[in-house]
Amino acid sequence: MSSTRSFPTSRPRRLRSKKFLRKLVAEHQLSPHDLVAPLFVCENNEKNLAIDGMPAVQRIPLNKLASKVSRIHKLGIPAVALFPVVPVHLKSRYSSEAFNPNNLIARAITAIKKVTPDLGVITDVALDPYSIDGQDGITNVAGDIINDATLDALSRQALCLAAAGSDVVAPSDMMDGRVGAIRTTLDKHNYQNLPILAYTAKYASSLYGPFRSAVGSAGNLGNSNKLTYQMFPANSQEALYEASLDLQEGADMIMVKPGNLYADIIWRLSQECNAPIFAYQVSGEYSMLSHLGGTDPEQRAKIIMESLISLKRAGASAILTYFAEEAATLLS
Ligand code: PBG
């Protein structure tokens, strides 16, 4: 704070008085290049493409993926993040479908790379879409999530994703030591150059509901929760601890999730860490903001832009958002 002048000499409203001035003095910018589009990929025979609570978002059958990613690529969005809608009969106790080299995600990567080889493909490392209990890790008979047994499964899953052509792997499971385990496995198999985007500060949030119904894990999870591994919403210091561990273990980028409700965490990590911070504007945030936008396109556009610039202002270098295509269209 160096300015010693005050009213009436100082009038901050002068620089707000004209559009051109507001543009020139804007401290933060949003570009399509900041965005990642999360996509829910399903098999071609999937009947129900609609998602509860996400009116303008749909599950995408494999045979519609090419046109979807072409549009995304043309808009200047650098990457997509894939999430599978795993058919119920392929879910299992140990999530073995996650290691099937020809699983839905592997085929989706192939389909994307055929039409848009330059579009980045980020894939999720976690077992929840594949497991019968909807948990991100392997459970014992008592229902507890077994950390170290899960690390082997996650490493195997990450290796399959790497072999399938994923450009970035993103562990979202919140097991202790997973970044290190995945890094070691990838390096051992000559994937030293494959970046890891760690979901570093992933909170046990109640804003993931629409996502869970989109991938079809809501019913599997039932009344259980993820409080023993995802972070407690009352904590912020702990996010710094998680970040230091993930970076030591070899994470290249770190993520905060949810985004808008946890902007303070994005800010703290961006001040304290020398790694790019990603924000995930999650399904429940999308849902709330969409609802507020109502049916008025202008109102919706303003809400989208404000919610995204707030994440940039907080310190995010990139944002995963279900508004990615709409926002990029508005920006172009
Ligand atoms: C699970 C995962 C979740 C999301 C991304 N990966 C849900 C969960 O942890 O239960 C949520 C994303 C969203 O709500 O948009 N590995």
Coordinates of N, CA and C in Angstrom, one line a residue, residues 81-301:
A81 N -10.6 -33.9 -19.9 CA -10.4 -34.9 -18.8 C -11.5 -35.9 -18.9
L82 N -11.1 -37.2 -19.0 CA -12.1 -38.3 -19.3 C -12.5 -39.0 -18.0
F83 N -13.8 -39.3 -17.9 CA -14.4 -40.1 -16.9 C -15.3 -41.1 -17.5
P84 N -15.2 -42.4 -17.1 CA -15.9 -43.4 -17.7 C -17.3 -43.7 -17.1
V85 N -18.3 -44.0 -17.9 CA -19.5 -44.5 -17.4 C -19.4 -46.1 -17.6
V86 N -18.9 -46.7 -16.5 CA -18.6 -48.2 -16.6 C -19.9 -49.0 -16.5
P87 N -20.2 -49.9 -17.5 CA -21.4 -50.7 -17.4 C -21.4 -51.5 -16.1
V88 N -22.6 -51.6 -15.6 CA -22.8 -52.2 -14.2 C -22.1 -53.6 -14.2
H89 N -22.3 -54.4 -15.2 CA -21.8 -55.8 -15.1 C -20.2 -55.8 -15.1
L90 N -19.6 -54.7 -15.4 CA -18.1 -54.7 -15.4 C -17.5 -54.2 -14.1
K91 N -18.4 -53.8 -13.2 CA -17.9 -53.3 -11.9 C -17.7 -54.5 -11.0
S92 N -16.6 -54.4 -10.2 CA -16.3 -55.5 -9.3 C -15.6 -55.1 -8.0
R93 N -15.4 -56.0 -7.2 CA -14.8 -55.8 -5.9 C -13.5 -55.2 -6.0
Y94 N -12.6 -55.7 -6.9 CA -11.3 -55.2 -7.0 C -11.1 -54.3 -8.3
S95 N -12.2 -53.9 -8.9 CA -12.1 -52.9 -10.0 C -11.2 -53.4 -11.1
S96 N -11.3 -54.7 -11.4 CA -10.3 -55.2 -12.4 C -10.5 -54.6 -13.8
E97 N -11.7 -54.1 -14.1 CA -11.9 -53.4 -15.4 C -11.0 -52.2 -15.6
A98 N -10.5 -51.6 -14.5 CA -9.6 -50.5 -14.6 C -8.3 -50.9 -15.2
F99 N -8.0 -52.2 -15.2 CA -6.7 -52.6 -15.8 C -6.9 -53.3 -17.1
N100 N -8.1 -53.3 -17.7 CA -8.3 -53.9 -19.0 C -7.7 -53.0 -20.0
P101 N -6.7 -53.4 -20.8 CA -6.1 -52.5 -21.7 C -7.0 -52.1 -22.9
N102 N -8.2 -52.7 -23.0 CA -9.1 -52.3 -24.0 C -10.4 -51.7 -23.4
N103 N -10.3 -51.2 -22.2 CA -11.5 -50.7 -21.5 C -12.0 -49.4 -22.2
L104 N -13.1 -48.9 -21.7 CA -13.8 -47.8 -22.3 C -12.8 -46.6 -22.5
I105 N -12.1 -46.3 -21.4 CA -11.2 -45.1 -21.5 C -10.1 -45.3 -22.5
A106 N -9.6 -46.5 -22.6 CA -8.5 -46.8 -23.6 C -9.1 -46.6 -25.0
R107 N -10.3 -47.1 -25.2 CA -10.9 -46.9 -26.6 C -11.2 -45.4 -26.8
A108 N -11.6 -44.7 -25.8 CA -11.9 -43.3 -25.9 C -10.6 -42.5 -26.3
I109 N -9.5 -42.9 -25.7 CA -8.3 -42.2 -26.0 C -7.9 -42.4 -27.5
T110 N -8.1 -43.7 -27.9 CA -7.8 -44.0 -29.3 C -8.6 -43.2 -30.3
A111 N -9.9 -43.1 -29.9 CA -10.9 -42.4 -30.8 C -10.5 -40.9 -30.8
I112 N -10.1 -40.3 -29.7 CA -9.8 -38.9 -29.7 C -8.5 -38.6 -30.4
K113 N -7.5 -39.5 -30.2 CA -6.2 -39.3 -30.9 C -6.3 -39.4 -32.4
K114 N -7.3 -40.1 -32.9 CA -7.4 -40.3 -34.3 C -7.9 -39.0 -35.0
V115 N -8.8 -38.2 -34.3 CA -9.2 -37.0 -34.9 C -8.5 -35.7 -34.4
T116 N -8.1 -35.7 -33.2 CA -7.4 -34.5 -32.6 C -6.2 -34.9 -31.9
P117 N -5.1 -35.3 -32.6 CA -3.9 -35.8 -31.9 C -3.3 -34.8 -31.0
D118 N -3.5 -33.5 -31.3 CA -2.9 -32.5 -30.4 C -3.7 -32.1 -29.2
L119 N -5.0 -32.6 -29.1 CA -5.8 -32.3 -27.9 C -5.3 -33.1 -26.8
G120 N -4.9 -32.4 -25.7 CA -4.4 -33.2 -24.5 C -5.5 -34.1 -23.9
V121 N -5.1 -35.2 -23.5 CA -6.0 -36.2 -22.8 C -5.5 -36.4 -21.4
I122 N -6.3 -36.0 -20.5 CA -6.0 -36.2 -19.0 C -6.9 -37.3 -18.6
T123 N -6.4 -38.3 -17.9 CA -7.2 -39.4 -17.4 C -7.2 -39.5 -15.9
D124 N -8.2 -40.0 -15.4 CA -8.4 -40.1 -13.9 C -7.9 -41.4 -13.4
V125 N -7.1 -41.3 -12.3 CA -6.6 -42.5 -11.6 C -7.4 -42.6 -10.3
A126 N -8.3 -43.5 -10.3 CA -9.1 -43.8 -9.1 C -10.0 -45.0 -9.4
L127 N -10.5 -45.7 -8.4 CA -11.2 -46.9 -8.7 C -12.7 -46.8 -8.7
D128 N -13.2 -45.6 -8.3 CA -14.7 -45.5 -8.0 C -15.6 -45.8 -9.2
P129 N -15.3 -45.5 -10.4 CA -16.2 -45.9 -11.5 C -16.3 -47.4 -11.7
Y130 N -15.2 -48.1 -11.3 CA -15.1 -49.5 -11.5 C -15.4 -50.4 -10.4
S131 N -15.6 -49.8 -9.2 CA -15.8 -50.7 -8.0 C -17.3 -50.8 -7.6
I132 N -17.6 -52.0 -7.1 CA -19.0 -52.2 -6.7 C -19.4 -51.3 -5.5
D133 N -18.5 -50.8 -4.7 CA -18.9 -50.0 -3.6 C -18.7 -48.5 -3.8
G134 N -18.3 -48.2 -5.1 CA -18.2 -46.7 -5.4 C -17.1 -46.0 -4.7
Q135 N -16.2 -46.7 -4.0 CA -15.1 -46.1 -3.3 C -13.9 -45.9 -4.2
D136 N -13.0 -45.0 -3.9 CA -11.9 -44.7 -4.8 C -10.8 -45.8 -4.6
G137 N -10.8 -46.5 -3.4 CA -9.8 -47.5 -3.1 C -10.4 -48.8 -2.9
I138 N -9.5 -49.8 -2.6 CA -10.0 -51.2 -2.3 C -10.4 -51.3 -0.9
T139 N -11.5 -51.9 -0.7 CA -12.1 -52.0 0.7 C -11.9 -53.4 1.2
N140 N -11.8 -53.5 2.6 CA -11.8 -54.8 3.2 C -13.3 -55.2 3.6
V141 N -13.5 -56.4 4.2 CA -14.8 -56.8 4.5 C -15.5 -55.8 5.4
A142 N -14.8 -55.1 6.3 CA -15.4 -54.2 7.2 C -15.8 -52.9 6.5
G143 N -15.4 -52.7 5.2 CA -15.7 -51.5 4.5 C -14.6 -50.4 4.6
D144 N -13.5 -50.8 5.3 CA -12.4 -49.8 5.3 C -11.6 -49.7 4.0
I145 N -11.1 -48.6 3.7 CA -10.3 -48.5 2.5 C -8.9 -48.8 2.8
I146 N -8.3 -49.7 2.1 CA -7.0 -50.2 2.4 C -5.9 -49.5 1.6
N147 N -5.2 -48.6 2.3 CA -4.3 -47.7 1.5 C -3.3 -48.4 0.6
D148 N -2.5 -49.2 1.2 CA -1.3 -49.7 0.5 C -1.7 -50.7 -0.6
A149 N -2.7 -51.5 -0.4 CA -3.2 -52.4 -1.4 C -3.7 -51.6 -2.6
T150 N -4.3 -50.4 -2.3 CA -4.9 -49.6 -3.3 C -3.8 -49.0 -4.2
L151 N -2.6 -48.7 -3.6 CA -1.5 -48.1 -4.3 C -1.1 -49.0 -5.5
D152 N -1.1 -50.3 -5.3 CA -0.7 -51.2 -6.4 C -1.7 -51.1 -7.5
A153 N -3.0 -51.1 -7.1 CA -4.0 -51.0 -8.1 C -4.0 -49.7 -8.9
L154 N -3.7 -48.6 -8.2 CA -3.7 -47.3 -8.9 C -2.5 -47.3 -9.8
S155 N -1.3 -47.8 -9.4 CA -0.1 -47.8 -10.2 C -0.4 -48.6 -11.5
R156 N -1.1 -49.7 -11.3 CA -1.4 -50.6 -12.5 C -2.4 -49.8 -13.4
Q157 N -3.3 -49.1 -12.8 CA -4.3 -48.4 -13.6 C -3.6 -47.3 -14.4
A158 N -2.7 -46.6 -13.7 CA -1.9 -45.5 -14.3 C -1.1 -46.0 -15.5
L159 N -0.5 -47.1 -15.3 CA 0.3 -47.7 -16.4 C -0.6 -48.1 -17.6
C160 N -1.8 -48.6 -17.4 CA -2.7 -48.9 -18.5 C -3.1 -47.6 -19.2
L161 N -3.3 -46.6 -18.5 CA -3.7 -45.3 -19.1 C -2.5 -44.8 -19.9
A162 N -1.3 -44.9 -19.4 CA -0.1 -44.4 -20.1 C 0.0 -45.2 -21.4
A163 N -0.1 -46.5 -21.3 CA 0.0 -47.4 -22.5 C -1.1 -47.1 -23.5
A164 N -2.3 -46.7 -23.0 CA -3.4 -46.4 -24.0 C -3.2 -45.0 -24.6
G165 N -2.2 -44.2 -24.2 CA -1.9 -43.0 -24.9 C -2.4 -41.7 -24.1
S166 N -2.7 -41.9 -22.9 CA -3.1 -40.7 -22.1 C -1.9 -39.7 -22.0
D167 N -2.1 -38.4 -22.1 CA -1.0 -37.4 -22.0 C -0.7 -37.0 -20.6
V168 N -1.6 -37.1 -19.7 CA -1.4 -36.8 -18.3 C -2.3 -37.8 -17.5
V169 N -1.7 -38.2 -16.4 CA -2.5 -39.0 -15.5 C -2.8 -38.2 -14.2
A170 N -4.1 -38.3 -13.7 CA -4.5 -37.4 -12.6 C -5.1 -38.3 -11.5
P171 N -4.3 -38.7 -10.5 CA -4.8 -39.4 -9.4 C -5.8 -38.6 -8.6
S172 N -7.0 -39.0 -8.5 CA -8.0 -38.3 -7.7 C -8.5 -39.0 -6.5
D173 N -7.7 -40.0 -6.1 CA -8.2 -41.0 -5.1 C -7.9 -40.6 -3.7
M174 N -6.9 -39.7 -3.5 CA -6.5 -39.3 -2.1 C -5.9 -40.3 -1.2
M175 N -5.3 -41.4 -1.8 CA -4.6 -42.4 -0.9 C -3.2 -41.7 -0.6
D176 N -2.7 -42.1 0.6 CA -1.4 -41.6 1.0 C -0.3 -42.3 0.1
G177 N 0.6 -41.6 -0.4 CA 1.7 -42.2 -1.2 C 1.4 -42.5 -2.6
R178 N 0.2 -42.1 -3.1 CA -0.1 -42.6 -4.5 C 0.7 -41.9 -5.5
V179 N 1.1 -40.6 -5.4 CA 1.8 -40.0 -6.4 C 3.2 -40.7 -6.6
G180 N 3.8 -40.9 -5.5 CA 5.1 -41.6 -5.5 C 5.1 -43.0 -6.1
A181 N 4.0 -43.7 -5.7 CA 3.9 -45.1 -6.3 C 3.6 -45.0 -7.8
I182 N 2.8 -44.1 -8.2 CA 2.5 -44.0 -9.7 C 3.8 -43.6 -10.4
R183 N 4.5 -42.6 -9.9 CA 5.7 -42.0 -10.5 C 6.7 -43.2 -10.7
T184 N 6.9 -44.0 -9.6 CA 7.9 -45.0 -9.7 C 7.5 -46.1 -10.8
T185 N 6.2 -46.4 -10.8 CA 5.8 -47.4 -11.8 C 5.9 -46.9 -13.2
L186 N 5.5 -45.6 -13.4 CA 5.6 -45.0 -14.8 C 7.1 -45.0 -15.2
D187 N 8.0 -44.6 -14.3 CA 9.4 -44.4 -14.6 C 10.0 -45.8 -15.0
K188 N 9.6 -46.8 -14.2 CA 10.1 -48.2 -14.5 C 9.7 -48.7 -15.9
H189 N 8.6 -48.2 -16.4 CA 8.2 -48.6 -17.7 C 8.4 -47.6 -18.8
N190 N 9.4 -46.8 -18.6 CA 9.8 -45.8 -19.6 C 8.8 -44.7 -19.9
Y191 N 8.0 -44.4 -18.9 CA 7.1 -43.2 -19.0 C 7.5 -42.0 -18.2
Q192 N 8.9 -41.8 -18.2 CA 9.4 -40.8 -17.3 C 8.9 -39.4 -17.7
N193 N 8.5 -39.2 -18.9 CA 8.0 -37.9 -19.4 C 6.5 -37.7 -19.3
L194 N 5.8 -38.6 -18.7 CA 4.4 -38.5 -18.6 C 4.1 -37.7 -17.3
P195 N 3.5 -36.5 -17.5 CA 3.2 -35.7 -16.3 C 2.1 -36.2 -15.4
I196 N 2.2 -35.9 -14.1 CA 1.1 -36.3 -13.1 C 0.5 -35.0 -12.6
L197 N -0.8 -35.0 -12.8 CA -1.6 -33.9 -12.2 C -2.3 -34.5 -10.9
A198 N -1.8 -34.1 -9.8 CA -2.3 -34.7 -8.5 C -3.5 -33.9 -8.0
Y199 N -4.6 -34.6 -7.7 CA -5.7 -34.0 -7.0 C -5.2 -33.8 -5.5
T200 N -4.5 -32.7 -5.3 CA -3.8 -32.6 -4.0 C -4.7 -32.3 -2.8
A201 N -5.5 -31.2 -3.1 CA -6.4 -30.8 -2.0 C -7.8 -31.1 -2.5
K202 N -8.2 -32.4 -2.4 CA -9.5 -32.8 -2.8 C -10.3 -33.0 -1.5
Y203 N -11.4 -32.2 -1.4 CA -12.2 -32.2 -0.2 C -13.3 -33.2 -0.2
A204 N -13.7 -33.8 0.9 CA -14.9 -34.6 1.0 C -16.1 -33.7 1.0
S205 N -16.4 -33.3 -0.3 CA -17.4 -32.3 -0.5 C -18.8 -32.9 -0.8
S206 N -19.8 -32.2 -0.5 CA -21.2 -32.6 -0.9 C -21.6 -32.1 -2.2
L207 N -20.6 -31.6 -3.0 CA -20.9 -31.0 -4.3 C -20.5 -32.0 -5.4
Y208 N -20.3 -33.2 -5.1 CA -20.0 -34.2 -6.2 C -21.2 -35.0 -6.7
G209 N -22.3 -34.7 -6.2 CA -23.5 -35.5 -6.5 C -23.8 -35.7 -8.0
P210 N -23.9 -34.6 -8.8 CA -24.2 -34.8 -10.2 C -23.1 -35.7 -10.9
F211 N -21.9 -35.5 -10.5 CA -20.8 -36.3 -11.1 C -21.0 -37.8 -10.8
R212 N -21.3 -38.1 -9.5 CA -21.5 -39.5 -9.2 C -22.7 -40.1 -9.9
S213 N -23.7 -39.3 -10.1 CA -24.8 -39.9 -10.9 C -24.4 -40.0 -12.4
A214 N -23.6 -39.1 -12.9 CA -23.2 -39.1 -14.3 C -22.3 -40.4 -14.6
V215 N -21.4 -40.7 -13.7 CA -20.6 -41.9 -13.9 C -21.2 -43.2 -13.4
G216 N -22.4 -43.0 -12.7 CA -23.1 -44.2 -12.2 C -22.5 -44.8 -11.0
S217 N -21.8 -44.0 -10.1 CA -21.2 -44.5 -8.9 C -22.1 -44.2 -7.7
A218 N -23.1 -43.3 -7.9 CA -23.9 -42.8 -6.7 C -24.6 -44.0 -6.0
G219 N -25.2 -44.8 -6.8 CA -25.9 -46.0 -6.2 C -25.0 -46.9 -5.5
N220 N -23.8 -47.1 -6.1 CA -22.8 -48.0 -5.5 C -22.3 -47.5 -4.1
L221 N -22.1 -46.2 -4.1 CA -21.6 -45.6 -2.8 C -22.7 -45.6 -1.8
G222 N -24.0 -45.5 -2.2 CA -25.1 -45.5 -1.3 C -24.9 -44.4 -0.2
N223 N -25.1 -44.9 1.1 CA -25.0 -43.9 2.2 C -23.6 -43.8 2.8
S224 N -22.6 -44.5 2.1 CA -21.2 -44.3 2.6 C -20.7 -43.0 2.2
N225 N -19.5 -42.7 2.7 CA -18.9 -41.4 2.3 C -17.4 -41.6 2.1
K226 N -16.7 -40.5 1.8 CA -15.2 -40.6 1.5 C -14.4 -39.9 2.5
L227 N -15.0 -39.7 3.7 CA -14.3 -38.9 4.8 C -13.0 -39.4 5.3
T228 N -12.7 -40.7 5.1 CA -11.5 -41.2 5.7 C -10.3 -41.0 4.7
Y229 N -10.6 -40.5 3.5 CA -9.4 -40.2 2.6 C -9.5 -38.8 2.0
Q230 N -10.7 -38.3 1.7 CA -10.7 -36.9 1.1 C -10.6 -36.0 2.3
M231 N -10.2 -34.7 2.0 CA -9.9 -33.8 3.1 C -11.2 -33.3 3.8
F232 N -11.0 -33.0 5.0 CA -12.1 -32.4 5.8 C -12.3 -30.9 5.5
P233 N -13.5 -30.5 5.1 CA -13.7 -29.1 4.7 C -13.3 -28.0 5.7
A234 N -13.1 -28.4 6.9 CA -12.6 -27.3 7.9 C -11.2 -27.0 7.8
N235 N -10.4 -27.8 7.0 CA -8.9 -27.6 7.0 C -8.4 -26.9 5.9
S236 N -7.4 -26.1 6.2 CA -6.6 -25.4 5.1 C -5.1 -25.6 5.2
Q237 N -4.6 -25.6 6.4 CA -3.2 -25.9 6.6 C -2.8 -27.2 6.1
E238 N -3.7 -28.2 6.2 CA -3.5 -29.5 5.8 C -3.3 -29.6 4.2
A239 N -3.9 -28.6 3.5 CA -3.7 -28.6 2.1 C -2.2 -28.3 1.7
L240 N -1.5 -27.5 2.5 CA -0.1 -27.2 2.3 C 0.7 -28.5 2.5
Y241 N 0.3 -29.2 3.6 CA 1.0 -30.5 3.9 C 0.8 -31.5 2.7
E242 N -0.4 -31.6 2.2 CA -0.7 -32.5 1.1 C 0.1 -32.1 -0.1
A243 N 0.2 -30.8 -0.3 CA 0.9 -30.3 -1.5 C 2.4 -30.6 -1.4
S244 N 3.0 -30.4 -0.2 CA 4.4 -30.7 0.0 C 4.7 -32.2 -0.3
L245 N 3.8 -33.0 0.2 CA 4.0 -34.5 -0.1 C 3.9 -34.8 -1.6
D246 N 2.8 -34.3 -2.2 CA 2.6 -34.6 -3.6 C 3.8 -34.1 -4.5
L247 N 4.3 -32.9 -4.1 CA 5.4 -32.4 -4.9 C 6.7 -33.2 -4.7
Q248 N 6.9 -33.5 -3.4 CA 8.1 -34.4 -3.1 C 8.0 -35.7 -3.9
E249 N 6.8 -36.2 -4.0 CA 6.6 -37.5 -4.6 C 6.7 -37.5 -6.1
G250 N 6.7 -36.3 -6.7 CA 6.8 -36.2 -8.1 C 5.7 -35.6 -8.9
A251 N 4.7 -35.0 -8.2 CA 3.6 -34.4 -8.9 C 4.1 -33.2 -9.7
D252 N 3.6 -33.0 -11.0 CA 4.0 -31.9 -11.8 C 3.1 -30.7 -11.7
M253 N 1.8 -31.0 -11.4 CA 0.8 -30.0 -11.3 C -0.1 -30.5 -10.1
I254 N -0.7 -29.5 -9.4 CA -1.5 -29.9 -8.3 C -2.9 -29.2 -8.4
M255 N -3.9 -29.9 -7.9 CA -5.3 -29.4 -8.1 C -6.0 -29.2 -6.8
V256 N -6.9 -28.2 -6.8 CA -7.8 -28.0 -5.7 C -9.2 -28.3 -6.2
K257 N -9.9 -28.9 -5.3 CA -11.3 -29.4 -5.7 C -12.2 -29.5 -4.5
P258 N -13.4 -29.0 -4.5 CA -14.0 -28.1 -5.5 C -13.2 -26.8 -5.7
G259 N -13.7 -25.9 -6.6 CA -12.9 -24.7 -6.9 C -13.5 -23.5 -6.3
N260 N -14.7 -23.1 -6.6 CA -15.2 -21.8 -6.2 C -15.3 -21.7 -4.6
L261 N -15.8 -22.8 -4.0 CA -15.9 -22.8 -2.6 C -14.6 -22.9 -1.8
Y262 N -13.6 -23.3 -2.6 CA -12.2 -23.5 -1.9 C -11.2 -22.5 -2.6
A263 N -11.6 -21.3 -3.0 CA -10.7 -20.4 -3.6 C -9.6 -19.9 -2.7
D264 N -9.9 -20.0 -1.4 CA -8.9 -19.6 -0.4 C -7.7 -20.6 -0.4
I265 N -8.0 -21.9 -0.7 CA -7.0 -22.9 -0.8 C -6.2 -22.7 -2.1
I266 N -6.8 -22.4 -3.1 CA -6.1 -22.1 -4.4 C -5.1 -21.0 -4.2
W267 N -5.6 -19.9 -3.5 CA -4.8 -18.8 -3.2 C -3.5 -19.2 -2.4
R268 N -3.8 -19.9 -1.3 CA -2.7 -20.3 -0.4 C -1.7 -21.1 -1.2
L269 N -2.1 -22.1 -1.9 CA -1.2 -23.0 -2.6 C -0.4 -22.2 -3.7
S270 N -1.1 -21.3 -4.3 CA -0.5 -20.5 -5.4 C 0.6 -19.6 -4.8
Q271 N 0.4 -19.2 -3.6 CA 1.4 -18.3 -2.9 C 2.6 -19.2 -2.4
E272 N 2.3 -20.4 -2.0 CA 3.4 -21.2 -1.3 C 4.1 -22.2 -2.2
C273 N 3.5 -22.6 -3.3 CA 4.1 -23.7 -4.1 C 4.6 -23.2 -5.5
N274 N 5.7 -23.8 -5.9 CA 6.2 -23.5 -7.2 C 5.7 -24.4 -8.2
A275 N 4.5 -24.8 -8.2 CA 3.9 -25.7 -9.3 C 2.6 -25.1 -9.7
P276 N 2.3 -25.4 -11.0 CA 1.0 -24.8 -11.5 C -0.2 -25.4 -10.6
I277 N -1.2 -24.6 -10.3 CA -2.3 -25.0 -9.6 C -3.5 -25.1 -10.5
F278 N -4.2 -26.2 -10.5 CA -5.4 -26.4 -11.3 C -6.6 -26.3 -10.3
A279 N -7.7 -25.7 -10.8 CA -8.9 -25.7 -10.0 C -9.9 -26.6 -10.7
Y280 N -10.7 -27.3 -10.0 CA -11.8 -28.1 -10.5 C -13.1 -27.5 -10.1
Q281 N -13.8 -26.8 -11.0 CA -15.1 -26.3 -10.7 C -16.0 -27.5 -10.9
V282 N -16.5 -28.1 -9.8 CA -17.1 -29.4 -9.8 C -18.6 -29.4 -10.2
S283 N -19.1 -30.6 -10.3 CA -20.4 -30.8 -10.9 C -21.5 -30.0 -10.1
G284 N -21.4 -30.0 -8.7 CA -22.3 -29.3 -7.9 C -22.2 -27.8 -8.1
E285 N -21.0 -27.3 -8.3 CA -20.8 -25.9 -8.5 C -21.5 -25.5 -9.9
Y286 N -21.2 -26.4 -10.9 CA -21.8 -26.2 -12.2 C -23.4 -26.1 -12.0
S287 N -23.9 -27.1 -11.3 CA -25.3 -27.2 -11.1 C -25.9 -25.9 -10.4
M288 N -25.3 -25.5 -9.4 CA -25.8 -24.3 -8.7 C -25.7 -23.1 -9.6
L289 N -24.6 -22.9 -10.3 CA -24.4 -21.7 -11.1 C -25.4 -21.7 -12.3
S290 N -25.6 -22.9 -12.8 CA -26.5 -23.1 -14.0 C -27.9 -22.7 -13.5
H291 N -28.3 -23.1 -12.3 CA -29.6 -22.9 -11.8 C -29.8 -21.4 -11.7
L292 N -28.8 -20.7 -11.2 CA -28.9 -19.2 -11.0 C -29.0 -18.5 -12.3
G293 N -28.3 -19.1 -13.3 CA -28.4 -18.5 -14.7 C -29.8 -18.5 -15.3
G294 N -30.6 -19.5 -14.8 CA -31.9 -19.7 -15.3 C -32.0 -19.8 -16.8
T295 N -33.0 -19.2 -17.5 CA -33.1 -19.4 -18.9 C -32.6 -18.2 -19.7
D296 N -32.1 -17.2 -19.0 CA -31.6 -16.0 -19.7 C -30.1 -16.2 -20.1
P297 N -29.8 -16.3 -21.4 CA -28.5 -16.6 -21.8 C -27.5 -15.5 -21.4
E298 N -27.9 -14.3 -21.3 CA -27.0 -13.2 -20.9 C -26.6 -13.4 -19.4
Q299 N -27.6 -13.7 -18.6 CA -27.3 -13.9 -17.2 C -26.4 -15.1 -17.0
R300 N -26.7 -16.1 -17.7 CA -25.9 -17.3 -17.7 C -24.4 -17.0 -18.1
A301 N -24.3 -16.3 -19.1 CA -22.9 -15.9 -19.6 C -22.2 -15.1 -18.5

